[in-house]
PDB file of C-alpha atoms in Angstrom:
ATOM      1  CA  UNK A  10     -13.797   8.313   3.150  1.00 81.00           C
ATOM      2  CA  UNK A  11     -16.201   7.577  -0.144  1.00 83.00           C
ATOM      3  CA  UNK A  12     -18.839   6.619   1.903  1.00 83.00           C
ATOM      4  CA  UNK A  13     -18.461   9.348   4.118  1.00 82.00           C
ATOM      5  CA  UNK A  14     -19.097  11.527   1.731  1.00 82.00           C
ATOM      6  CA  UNK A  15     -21.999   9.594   0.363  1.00 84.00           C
ATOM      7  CA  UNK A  16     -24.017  10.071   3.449  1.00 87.00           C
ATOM      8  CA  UNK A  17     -23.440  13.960   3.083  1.00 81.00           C
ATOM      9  CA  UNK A  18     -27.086  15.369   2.448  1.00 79.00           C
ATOM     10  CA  UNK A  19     -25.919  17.630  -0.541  1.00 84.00           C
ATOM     11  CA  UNK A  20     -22.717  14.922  -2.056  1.00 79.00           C
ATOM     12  CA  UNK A  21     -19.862  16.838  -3.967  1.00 80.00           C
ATOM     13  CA  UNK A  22     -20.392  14.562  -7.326  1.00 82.00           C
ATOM     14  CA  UNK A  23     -16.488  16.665  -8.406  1.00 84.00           C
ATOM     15  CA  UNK A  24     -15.307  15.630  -5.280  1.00 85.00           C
ATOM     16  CA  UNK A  25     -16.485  11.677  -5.692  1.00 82.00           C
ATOM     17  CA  UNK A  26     -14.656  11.907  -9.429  1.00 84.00           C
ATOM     18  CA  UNK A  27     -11.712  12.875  -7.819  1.00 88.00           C
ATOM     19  CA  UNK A  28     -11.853  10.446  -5.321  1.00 87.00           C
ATOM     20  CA  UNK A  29     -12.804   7.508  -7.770  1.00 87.00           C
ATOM     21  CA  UNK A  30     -10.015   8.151 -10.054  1.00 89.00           C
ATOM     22  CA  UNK A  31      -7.478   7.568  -7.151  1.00 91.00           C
ATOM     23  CA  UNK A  32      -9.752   4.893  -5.790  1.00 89.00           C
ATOM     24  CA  UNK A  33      -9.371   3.159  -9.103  1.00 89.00           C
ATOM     25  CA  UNK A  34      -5.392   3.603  -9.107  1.00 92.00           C
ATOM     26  CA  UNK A  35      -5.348   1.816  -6.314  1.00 92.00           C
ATOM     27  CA  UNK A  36      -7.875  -1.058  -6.612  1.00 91.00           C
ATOM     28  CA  UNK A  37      -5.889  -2.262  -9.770  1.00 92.00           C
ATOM     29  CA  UNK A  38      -2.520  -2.279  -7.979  1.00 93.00           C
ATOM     30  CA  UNK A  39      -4.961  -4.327  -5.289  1.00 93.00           C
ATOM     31  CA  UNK A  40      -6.675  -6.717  -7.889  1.00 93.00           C
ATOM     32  CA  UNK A  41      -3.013  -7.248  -9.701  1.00 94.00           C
ATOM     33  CA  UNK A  42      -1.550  -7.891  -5.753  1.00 95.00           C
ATOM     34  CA  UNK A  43      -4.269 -10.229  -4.942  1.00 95.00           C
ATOM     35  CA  UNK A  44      -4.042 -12.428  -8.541  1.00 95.00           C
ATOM     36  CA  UNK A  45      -0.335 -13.141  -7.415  1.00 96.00           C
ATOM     37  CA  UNK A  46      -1.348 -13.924  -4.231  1.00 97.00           C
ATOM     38  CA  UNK A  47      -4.338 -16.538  -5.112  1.00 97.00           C
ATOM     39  CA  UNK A  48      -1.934 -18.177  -7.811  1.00 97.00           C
ATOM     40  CA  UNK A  49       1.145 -18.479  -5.253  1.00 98.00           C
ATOM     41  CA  UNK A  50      -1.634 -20.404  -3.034  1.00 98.00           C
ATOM     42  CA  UNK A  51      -3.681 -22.546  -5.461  1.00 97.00           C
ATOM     43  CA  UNK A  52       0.190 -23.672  -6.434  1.00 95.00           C
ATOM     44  CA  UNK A  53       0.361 -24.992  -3.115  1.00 96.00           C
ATOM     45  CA  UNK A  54      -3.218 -25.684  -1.422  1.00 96.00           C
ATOM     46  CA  UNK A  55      -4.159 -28.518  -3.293  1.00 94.00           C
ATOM     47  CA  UNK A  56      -0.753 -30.236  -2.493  1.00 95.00           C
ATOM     48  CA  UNK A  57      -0.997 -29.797   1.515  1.00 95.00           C
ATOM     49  CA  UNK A  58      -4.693 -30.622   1.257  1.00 95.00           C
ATOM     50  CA  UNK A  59      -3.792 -34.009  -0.430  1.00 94.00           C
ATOM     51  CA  UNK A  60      -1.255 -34.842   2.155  1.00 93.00           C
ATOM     52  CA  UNK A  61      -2.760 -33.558   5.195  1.00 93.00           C
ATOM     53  CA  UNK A  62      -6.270 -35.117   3.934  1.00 90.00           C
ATOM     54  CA  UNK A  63      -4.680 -38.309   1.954  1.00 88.00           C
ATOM     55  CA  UNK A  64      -7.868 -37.705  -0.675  1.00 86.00           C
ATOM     56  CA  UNK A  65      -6.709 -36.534  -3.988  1.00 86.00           C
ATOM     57  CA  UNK A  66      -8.440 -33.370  -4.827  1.00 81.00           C
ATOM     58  CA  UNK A  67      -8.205 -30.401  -7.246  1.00 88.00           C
ATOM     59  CA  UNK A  68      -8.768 -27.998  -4.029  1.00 94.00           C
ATOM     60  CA  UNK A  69      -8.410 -24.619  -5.352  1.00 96.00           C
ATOM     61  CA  UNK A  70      -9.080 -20.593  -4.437  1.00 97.00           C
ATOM     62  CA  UNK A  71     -11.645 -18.816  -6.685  1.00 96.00           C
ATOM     63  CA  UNK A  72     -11.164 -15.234  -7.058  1.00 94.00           C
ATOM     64  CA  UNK A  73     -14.440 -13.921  -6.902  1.00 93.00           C
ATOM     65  CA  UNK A  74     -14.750 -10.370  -8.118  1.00 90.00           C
ATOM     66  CA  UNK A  75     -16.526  -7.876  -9.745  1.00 83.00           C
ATOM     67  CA  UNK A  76     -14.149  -6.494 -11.911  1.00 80.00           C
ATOM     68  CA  UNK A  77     -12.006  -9.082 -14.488  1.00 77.00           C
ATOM     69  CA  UNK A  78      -9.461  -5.988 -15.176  1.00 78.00           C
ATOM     70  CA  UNK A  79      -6.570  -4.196 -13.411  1.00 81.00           C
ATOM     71  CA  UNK A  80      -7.364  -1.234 -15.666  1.00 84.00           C
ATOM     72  CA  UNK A  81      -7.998   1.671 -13.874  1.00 86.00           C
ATOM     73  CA  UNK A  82      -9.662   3.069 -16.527  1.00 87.00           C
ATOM     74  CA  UNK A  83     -12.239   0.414 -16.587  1.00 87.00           C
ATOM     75  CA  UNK A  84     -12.379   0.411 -12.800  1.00 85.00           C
ATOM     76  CA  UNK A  85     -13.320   4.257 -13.091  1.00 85.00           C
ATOM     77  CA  UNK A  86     -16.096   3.319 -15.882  1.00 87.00           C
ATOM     78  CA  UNK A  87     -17.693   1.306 -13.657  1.00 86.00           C
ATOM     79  CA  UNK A  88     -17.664   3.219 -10.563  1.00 83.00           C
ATOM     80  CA  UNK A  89     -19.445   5.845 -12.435  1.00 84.00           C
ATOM     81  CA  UNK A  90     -22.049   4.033 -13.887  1.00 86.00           C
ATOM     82  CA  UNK A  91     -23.127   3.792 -10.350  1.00 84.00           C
ATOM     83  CA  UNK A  92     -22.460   6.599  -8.785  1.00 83.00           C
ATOM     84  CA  UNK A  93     -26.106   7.442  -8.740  1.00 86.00           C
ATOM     85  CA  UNK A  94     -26.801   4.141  -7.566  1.00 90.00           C
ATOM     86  CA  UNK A  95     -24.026   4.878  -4.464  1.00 84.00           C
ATOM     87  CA  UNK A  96     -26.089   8.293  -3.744  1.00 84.00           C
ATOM     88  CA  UNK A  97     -29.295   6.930  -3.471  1.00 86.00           C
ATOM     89  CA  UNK A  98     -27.836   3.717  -0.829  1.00 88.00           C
ATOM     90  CA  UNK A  99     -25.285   6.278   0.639  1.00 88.00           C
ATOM     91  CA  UNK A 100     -23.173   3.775   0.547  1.00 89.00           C
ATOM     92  CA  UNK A 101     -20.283   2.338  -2.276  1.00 86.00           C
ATOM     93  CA  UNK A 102     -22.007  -0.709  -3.850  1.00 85.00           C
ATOM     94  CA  UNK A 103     -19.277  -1.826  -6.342  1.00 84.00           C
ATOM     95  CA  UNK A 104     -15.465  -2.116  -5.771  1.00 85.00           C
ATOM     96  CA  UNK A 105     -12.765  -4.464  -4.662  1.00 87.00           C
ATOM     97  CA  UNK A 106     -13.934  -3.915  -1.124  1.00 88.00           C
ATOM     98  CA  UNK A 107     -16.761  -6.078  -2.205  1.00 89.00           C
ATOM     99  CA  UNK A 108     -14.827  -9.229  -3.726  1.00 92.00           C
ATOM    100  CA  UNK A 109     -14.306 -12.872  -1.875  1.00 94.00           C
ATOM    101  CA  UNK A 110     -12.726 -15.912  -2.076  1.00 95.00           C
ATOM    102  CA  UNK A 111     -13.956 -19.500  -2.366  1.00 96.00           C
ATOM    103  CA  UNK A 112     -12.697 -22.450  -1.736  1.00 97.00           C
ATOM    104  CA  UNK A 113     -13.161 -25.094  -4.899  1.00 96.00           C
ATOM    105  CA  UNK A 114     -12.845 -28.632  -4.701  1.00 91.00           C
ATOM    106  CA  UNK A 115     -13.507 -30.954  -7.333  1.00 87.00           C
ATOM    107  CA  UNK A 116     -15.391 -27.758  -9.192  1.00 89.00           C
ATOM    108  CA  UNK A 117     -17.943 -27.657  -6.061  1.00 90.00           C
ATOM    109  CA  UNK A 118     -18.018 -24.660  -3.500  1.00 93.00           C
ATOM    110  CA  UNK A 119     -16.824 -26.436  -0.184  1.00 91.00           C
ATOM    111  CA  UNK A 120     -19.118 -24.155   1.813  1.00 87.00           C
ATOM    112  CA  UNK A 121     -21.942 -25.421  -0.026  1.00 87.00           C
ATOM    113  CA  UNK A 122     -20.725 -29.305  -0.084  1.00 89.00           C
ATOM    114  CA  UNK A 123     -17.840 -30.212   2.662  1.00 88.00           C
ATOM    115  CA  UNK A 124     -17.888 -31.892   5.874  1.00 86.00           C
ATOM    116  CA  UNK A 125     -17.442 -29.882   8.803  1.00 86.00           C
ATOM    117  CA  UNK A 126     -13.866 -32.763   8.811  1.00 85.00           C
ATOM    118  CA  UNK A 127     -13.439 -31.029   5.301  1.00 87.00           C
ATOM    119  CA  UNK A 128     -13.525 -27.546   6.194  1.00 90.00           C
ATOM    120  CA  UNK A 129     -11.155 -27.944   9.054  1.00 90.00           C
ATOM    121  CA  UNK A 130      -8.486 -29.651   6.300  1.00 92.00           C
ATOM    122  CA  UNK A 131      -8.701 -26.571   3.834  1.00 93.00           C
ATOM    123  CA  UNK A 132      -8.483 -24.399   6.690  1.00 93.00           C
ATOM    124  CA  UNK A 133      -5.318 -25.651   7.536  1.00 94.00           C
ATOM    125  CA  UNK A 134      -4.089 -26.048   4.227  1.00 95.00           C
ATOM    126  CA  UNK A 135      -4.681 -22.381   4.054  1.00 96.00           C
ATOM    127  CA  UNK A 136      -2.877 -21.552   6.739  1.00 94.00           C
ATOM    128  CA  UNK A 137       0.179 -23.216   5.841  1.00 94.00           C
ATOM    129  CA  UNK A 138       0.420 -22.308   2.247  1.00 96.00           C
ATOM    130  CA  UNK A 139       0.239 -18.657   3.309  1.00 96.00           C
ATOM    131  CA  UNK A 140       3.004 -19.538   5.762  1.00 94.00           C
ATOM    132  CA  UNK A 141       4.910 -20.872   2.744  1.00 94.00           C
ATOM    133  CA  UNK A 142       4.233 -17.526   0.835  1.00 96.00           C
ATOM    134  CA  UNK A 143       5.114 -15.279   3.870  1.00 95.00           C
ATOM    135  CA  UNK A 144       8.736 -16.989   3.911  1.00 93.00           C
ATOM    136  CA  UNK A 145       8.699 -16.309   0.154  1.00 95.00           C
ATOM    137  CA  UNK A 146       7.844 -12.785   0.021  1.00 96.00           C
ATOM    138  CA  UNK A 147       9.608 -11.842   3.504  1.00 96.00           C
ATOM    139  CA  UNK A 148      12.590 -14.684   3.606  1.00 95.00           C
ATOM    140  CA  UNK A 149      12.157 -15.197   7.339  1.00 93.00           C
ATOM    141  CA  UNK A 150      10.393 -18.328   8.301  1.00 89.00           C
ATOM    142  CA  UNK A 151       7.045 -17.600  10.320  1.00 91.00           C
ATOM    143  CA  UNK A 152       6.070 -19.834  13.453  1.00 92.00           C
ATOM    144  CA  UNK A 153       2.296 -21.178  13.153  1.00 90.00           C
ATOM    145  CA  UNK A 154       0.548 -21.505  15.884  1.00 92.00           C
ATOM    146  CA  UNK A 155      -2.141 -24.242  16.357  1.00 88.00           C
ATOM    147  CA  UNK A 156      -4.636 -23.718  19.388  1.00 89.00           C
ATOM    148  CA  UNK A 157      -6.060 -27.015  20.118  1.00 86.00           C
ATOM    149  CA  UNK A 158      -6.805 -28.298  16.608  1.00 87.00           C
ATOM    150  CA  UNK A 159      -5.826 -31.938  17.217  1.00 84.00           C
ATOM    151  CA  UNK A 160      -8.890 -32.823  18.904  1.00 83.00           C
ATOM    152  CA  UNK A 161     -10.761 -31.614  15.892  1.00 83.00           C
ATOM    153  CA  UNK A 162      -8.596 -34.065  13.852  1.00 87.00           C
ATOM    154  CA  UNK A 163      -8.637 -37.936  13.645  1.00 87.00           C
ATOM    155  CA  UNK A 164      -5.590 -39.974  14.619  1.00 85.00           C
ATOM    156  CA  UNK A 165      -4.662 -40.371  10.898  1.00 90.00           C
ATOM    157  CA  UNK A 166      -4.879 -36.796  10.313  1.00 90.00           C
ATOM    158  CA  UNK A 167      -3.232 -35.602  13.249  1.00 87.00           C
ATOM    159  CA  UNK A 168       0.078 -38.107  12.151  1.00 86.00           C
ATOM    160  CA  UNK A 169       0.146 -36.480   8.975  1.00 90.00           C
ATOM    161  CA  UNK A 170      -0.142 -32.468  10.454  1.00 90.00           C
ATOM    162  CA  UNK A 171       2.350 -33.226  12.784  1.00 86.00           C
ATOM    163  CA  UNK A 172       4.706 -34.904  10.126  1.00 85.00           C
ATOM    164  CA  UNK A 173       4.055 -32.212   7.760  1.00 88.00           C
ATOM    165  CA  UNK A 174       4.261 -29.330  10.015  1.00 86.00           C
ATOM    166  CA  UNK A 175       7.753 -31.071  11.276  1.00 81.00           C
ATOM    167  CA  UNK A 176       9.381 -31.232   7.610  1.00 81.00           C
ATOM    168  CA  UNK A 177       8.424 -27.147   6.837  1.00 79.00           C
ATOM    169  CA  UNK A 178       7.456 -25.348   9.806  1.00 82.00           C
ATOM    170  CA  UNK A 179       8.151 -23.810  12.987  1.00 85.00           C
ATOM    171  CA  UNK A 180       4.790 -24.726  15.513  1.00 86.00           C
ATOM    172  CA  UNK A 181       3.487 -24.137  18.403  1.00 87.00           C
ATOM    173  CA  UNK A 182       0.731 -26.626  19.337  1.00 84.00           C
ATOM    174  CA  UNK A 183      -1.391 -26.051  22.385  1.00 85.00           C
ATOM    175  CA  UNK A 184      -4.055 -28.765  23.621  1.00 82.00           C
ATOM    176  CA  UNK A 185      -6.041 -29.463  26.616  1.00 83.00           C
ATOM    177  CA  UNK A 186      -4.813 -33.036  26.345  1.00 78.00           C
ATOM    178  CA  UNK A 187      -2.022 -35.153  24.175  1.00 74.00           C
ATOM    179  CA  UNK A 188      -2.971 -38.187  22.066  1.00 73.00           C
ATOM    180  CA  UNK A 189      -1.200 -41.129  23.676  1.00 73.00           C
ATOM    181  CA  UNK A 190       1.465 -41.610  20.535  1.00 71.00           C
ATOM    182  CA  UNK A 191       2.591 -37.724  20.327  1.00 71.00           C
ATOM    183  CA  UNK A 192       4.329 -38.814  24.170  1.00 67.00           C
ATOM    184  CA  UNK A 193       6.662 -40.940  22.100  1.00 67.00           C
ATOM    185  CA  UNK A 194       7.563 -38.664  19.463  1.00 66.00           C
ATOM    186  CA  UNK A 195      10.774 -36.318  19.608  1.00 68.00           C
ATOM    187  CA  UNK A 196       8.983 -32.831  19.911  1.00 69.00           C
ATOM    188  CA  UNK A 197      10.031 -30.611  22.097  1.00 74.00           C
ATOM    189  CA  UNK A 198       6.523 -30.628  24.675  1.00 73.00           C
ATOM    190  CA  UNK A 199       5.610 -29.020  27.746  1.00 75.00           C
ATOM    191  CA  UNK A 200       3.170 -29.720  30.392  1.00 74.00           C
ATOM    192  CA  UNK A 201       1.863 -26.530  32.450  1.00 79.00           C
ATOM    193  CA  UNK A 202      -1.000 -27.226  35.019  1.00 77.00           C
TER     194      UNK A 202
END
């Protein structure tokens, strides 16, 4: 709605305080929210990356933001020190809207410096840490479902996904065509043509 009213001709500058201050209320209850939520993961990324991987690593999330406080009072400081800055673009140029997250391994960005082998582990390791944080914050115990990723993985890698997804997980695996050992193993599989 902010930037709705920025590409007004004449811009009610009242109106955009009043809308800032509640903006701001919210973004810290949004910046607080997401903290929790990058700390819950880097508790557990770096472990499912080392096992799904078998590379030690100090994989971690970087919050990257432009704000390093909750306080809406600060948050309000700085959306008005641009506000004629927002005018001019029409558009909101600061805010949490505008923060990201990076994944950090051994202090390098991994979009900058992994593999494309790389990439796919921390992708996954993602995905199941924030299954692990789903059953935390809801108690129920969400299924993942995996559309053809073994035949990104090697056969070492796909052993270990399917043994850890097997100790924690509910899954669903779909792929165009099984790796010979999965036939022997006691997963529940079926075959449509």
């Amino acid at each position: 709605e902010r930037n709705i009213l920025l590409k007004n001709d004449r811009v009610d500058e009242s109106l955009l305080g009043i809308m800032d201050e509640q903006l701001a209320e919210a973004e810290a209850v949004i910046y607080e929210k997401r903290k929790e939520f990058i700390d819950f993961m880097n508790t557990w990324i770096s472990v499912i990356y080392e096992r799904l991987s078998d590379e030690k690593s100090s994989l971690q999330i970087r919050y990257v933001t432009q704000s390093d406080s909750a306080d809406p009072t600060v948050l309000k400081q700085k959306r008005k020190a641009v506000m004629k800055k927002d005018m001019e673009f029409r558009v909101t140029t600061t805010g949490i809207h505008k923060d990201d997250i990076i994944f950090v391994k051994d202090g390098m960005n991994m979009i900058d410096t992994a593999s494309q082998g790389q990439k796919r582990m921390v992708i996954l390791s993602f995905r199941l840490a924030l299954l692990l944080y789903i059953r935390e914050k809801t108690g129920k115990k969400p299924v993942l479902l995996l559309d053809d990723v073994l035949s990104e993985l090697d056969h070492d890698r796909q052993v270990r996904l399917l043994k850890l997804v097997a100790e924690k997980y509910q899954c669903i695996i779909t792929a165009t065509e099984l790796p010979p050992f999965i036939r022997n193993l006691k997963y529940r599989q079926f075959h449509i043509e």
